[in-house]
Structures are given as structure tokens and as C-alpha cells.
PDB file of C-alpha atoms in Angstrom:
ATOM      1  CA  UNK C   1      11.089   6.088  -7.226  1.00 64.00           C
ATOM      2  CA  UNK C   2       8.972   3.451  -5.320  1.00 71.00           C
ATOM      3  CA  UNK C   3       5.875   5.251  -6.148  1.00 71.00           C
ATOM      4  CA  UNK C   4       6.533   5.210  -9.801  1.00 77.00           C
ATOM      5  CA  UNK C   5       7.158   1.303  -9.642  1.00 78.00           C
ATOM      6  CA  UNK C   6       3.906   0.922  -7.786  1.00 77.00           C
ATOM      7  CA  UNK C   7       1.940   3.399 -10.311  1.00 78.00           C
ATOM      8  CA  UNK C   8       3.418   1.310 -13.185  1.00 80.00           C
ATOM      9  CA  UNK C   9       2.577  -2.075 -11.799  1.00 79.00           C
ATOM     10  CA  UNK C  10      -1.159  -0.830 -10.987  1.00 79.00           C
ATOM     11  CA  UNK C  11      -1.347   0.625 -14.445  1.00 81.00           C
ATOM     12  CA  UNK C  12      -0.185  -2.517 -16.511  1.00 81.00           C
ATOM     13  CA  UNK C  13      -1.446  -5.177 -13.897  1.00 80.00           C
ATOM     14  CA  UNK C  14      -4.650  -3.668 -12.404  1.00 77.00           C
ATOM     15  CA  UNK C  15      -5.452  -7.038 -10.910  1.00 82.00           C
ATOM     16  CA  UNK C  16      -2.264  -7.501  -9.187  1.00 78.00           C
ATOM     17  CA  UNK C  17      -3.728  -6.802  -6.013  1.00 73.00           C
ATOM     18  CA  UNK C  18      -6.174  -9.769  -6.262  1.00 80.00           C
ATOM     19  CA  UNK C  19      -3.083 -12.194  -6.271  1.00 84.00           C
ATOM     20  CA  UNK C  20      -1.881 -13.585  -2.871  1.00 86.00           C
ATOM     21  CA  UNK C  21       1.569 -11.943  -3.331  1.00 85.00           C
ATOM     22  CA  UNK C  22       0.022  -8.593  -4.514  1.00 82.00           C
ATOM     23  CA  UNK C  23      -2.121  -8.652  -1.319  1.00 84.00           C
ATOM     24  CA  UNK C  24       0.709  -9.366   0.769  1.00 87.00           C
ATOM     25  CA  UNK C  25       2.982  -6.540  -0.609  1.00 84.00           C
ATOM     26  CA  UNK C  26      -0.162  -4.026  -0.233  1.00 85.00           C
ATOM     27  CA  UNK C  27      -0.611  -5.398   3.331  1.00 87.00           C
ATOM     28  CA  UNK C  28       3.077  -4.619   4.266  1.00 88.00           C
ATOM     29  CA  UNK C  29       2.503  -1.201   2.820  1.00 88.00           C
ATOM     30  CA  UNK C  30      -0.645  -0.622   4.849  1.00 90.00           C
ATOM     31  CA  UNK C  31       0.776  -1.888   8.155  1.00 90.00           C
ATOM     32  CA  UNK C  32       3.998   0.571   7.595  1.00 89.00           C
ATOM     33  CA  UNK C  33       1.308   3.323   7.219  1.00 91.00           C
ATOM     34  CA  UNK C  34      -0.498   2.161  10.273  1.00 91.00           C
ATOM     35  CA  UNK C  35       2.507   1.876  12.478  1.00 91.00           C
ATOM     36  CA  UNK C  36       3.684   5.366  11.559  1.00 91.00           C
ATOM     37  CA  UNK C  37       0.334   6.941  12.523  1.00 90.00           C
ATOM     38  CA  UNK C  38       0.115   4.791  15.784  1.00 93.00           C
ATOM     39  CA  UNK C  39       3.689   5.119  17.046  1.00 93.00           C
ATOM     40  CA  UNK C  40       3.944   8.717  15.755  1.00 90.00           C
ATOM     41  CA  UNK C  41       7.379   8.324  14.100  1.00 88.00           C
ATOM     42  CA  UNK C  42       7.741   9.155  10.472  1.00 88.00           C
ATOM     43  CA  UNK C  43       8.890   6.195   8.677  1.00 86.00           C
ATOM     44  CA  UNK C  44       7.653   7.038   5.116  1.00 86.00           C
ATOM     45  CA  UNK C  45       9.610  10.193   3.913  1.00 86.00           C
ATOM     46  CA  UNK C  46       8.047  10.503   0.483  1.00 85.00           C
ATOM     47  CA  UNK C  47       4.839  12.454   0.624  1.00 88.00           C
ATOM     48  CA  UNK C  48       3.911  10.834  -2.796  1.00 85.00           C
ATOM     49  CA  UNK C  49       4.525   7.352  -1.456  1.00 86.00           C
ATOM     50  CA  UNK C  50       2.372   8.250   1.658  1.00 89.00           C
ATOM     51  CA  UNK C  51      -0.380   9.364  -0.609  1.00 90.00           C
ATOM     52  CA  UNK C  52      -0.205   6.229  -2.871  1.00 86.00           C
ATOM     53  CA  UNK C  53      -0.242   3.894   0.079  1.00 88.00           C
ATOM     54  CA  UNK C  54      -3.480   5.968   1.425  1.00 90.00           C
ATOM     55  CA  UNK C  55      -5.145   5.179  -1.759  1.00 87.00           C
ATOM     56  CA  UNK C  56      -4.388   1.402  -1.751  1.00 85.00           C
ATOM     57  CA  UNK C  57      -7.151  -0.883  -0.429  1.00 82.00           C
ATOM     58  CA  UNK C  58      -7.232  -1.460   3.263  1.00 84.00           C
ATOM     59  CA  UNK C  59      -6.208  -4.948   4.669  1.00 78.00           C
ATOM     60  CA  UNK C  60      -9.669  -5.780   5.482  1.00 78.00           C
ATOM     61  CA  UNK C  61     -10.694  -5.226   1.803  1.00 78.00           C
ATOM     62  CA  UNK C  62      -7.908  -7.308   0.560  1.00 73.00           C
ATOM     63  CA  UNK C  63      -8.425 -10.348   2.706  1.00 72.00           C
ATOM     64  CA  UNK C  64     -12.149  -9.892   3.230  1.00 73.00           C
ATOM     65  CA  UNK C  65     -11.797  -9.699   6.944  1.00 62.00           C
ATOM     66  CA  UNK C  66     -14.678  -8.041   8.795  1.00 56.00           C
ATOM     67  CA  UNK C  67     -14.077  -5.802  11.802  1.00 49.00           C
TER      68      UNK C  67
END
């Protein structure tokens, strides 16, 4: 269900990730993905949602942070 909502929002509002709120929301999803990988505990049950999050821009891309 969440994947559908994300897909719909990106379809109808493709520039949403350019807004501050959109960047923050994507950042939270990317942090969850990172924590799951680092801690080794599955937190995202849906494989569809994992795939969707993996295809979202990285936090560095969103906020223009250089590593």
C-alpha cells in the first residue's frame, strides 16, 4: 500500500522530492534502508517498498552533500 502511495505521488508530483518536506520524507526512508543494512535486522517487510526506496535519490543527492 505504501509503495502505491509513493508511486502515485511521484507520478502526479514528480518534483515533490525537490521540496523541503519531500526531501525530508525521502531522507527518512533512505535512513531506514541504511539502518536495516547496518544493523542487519529486517525493518522493511515489503520487497516492493525496499525496491522503491532503493530507487529513490540518496540523501547526498537530495541535500547536495558531498562525501
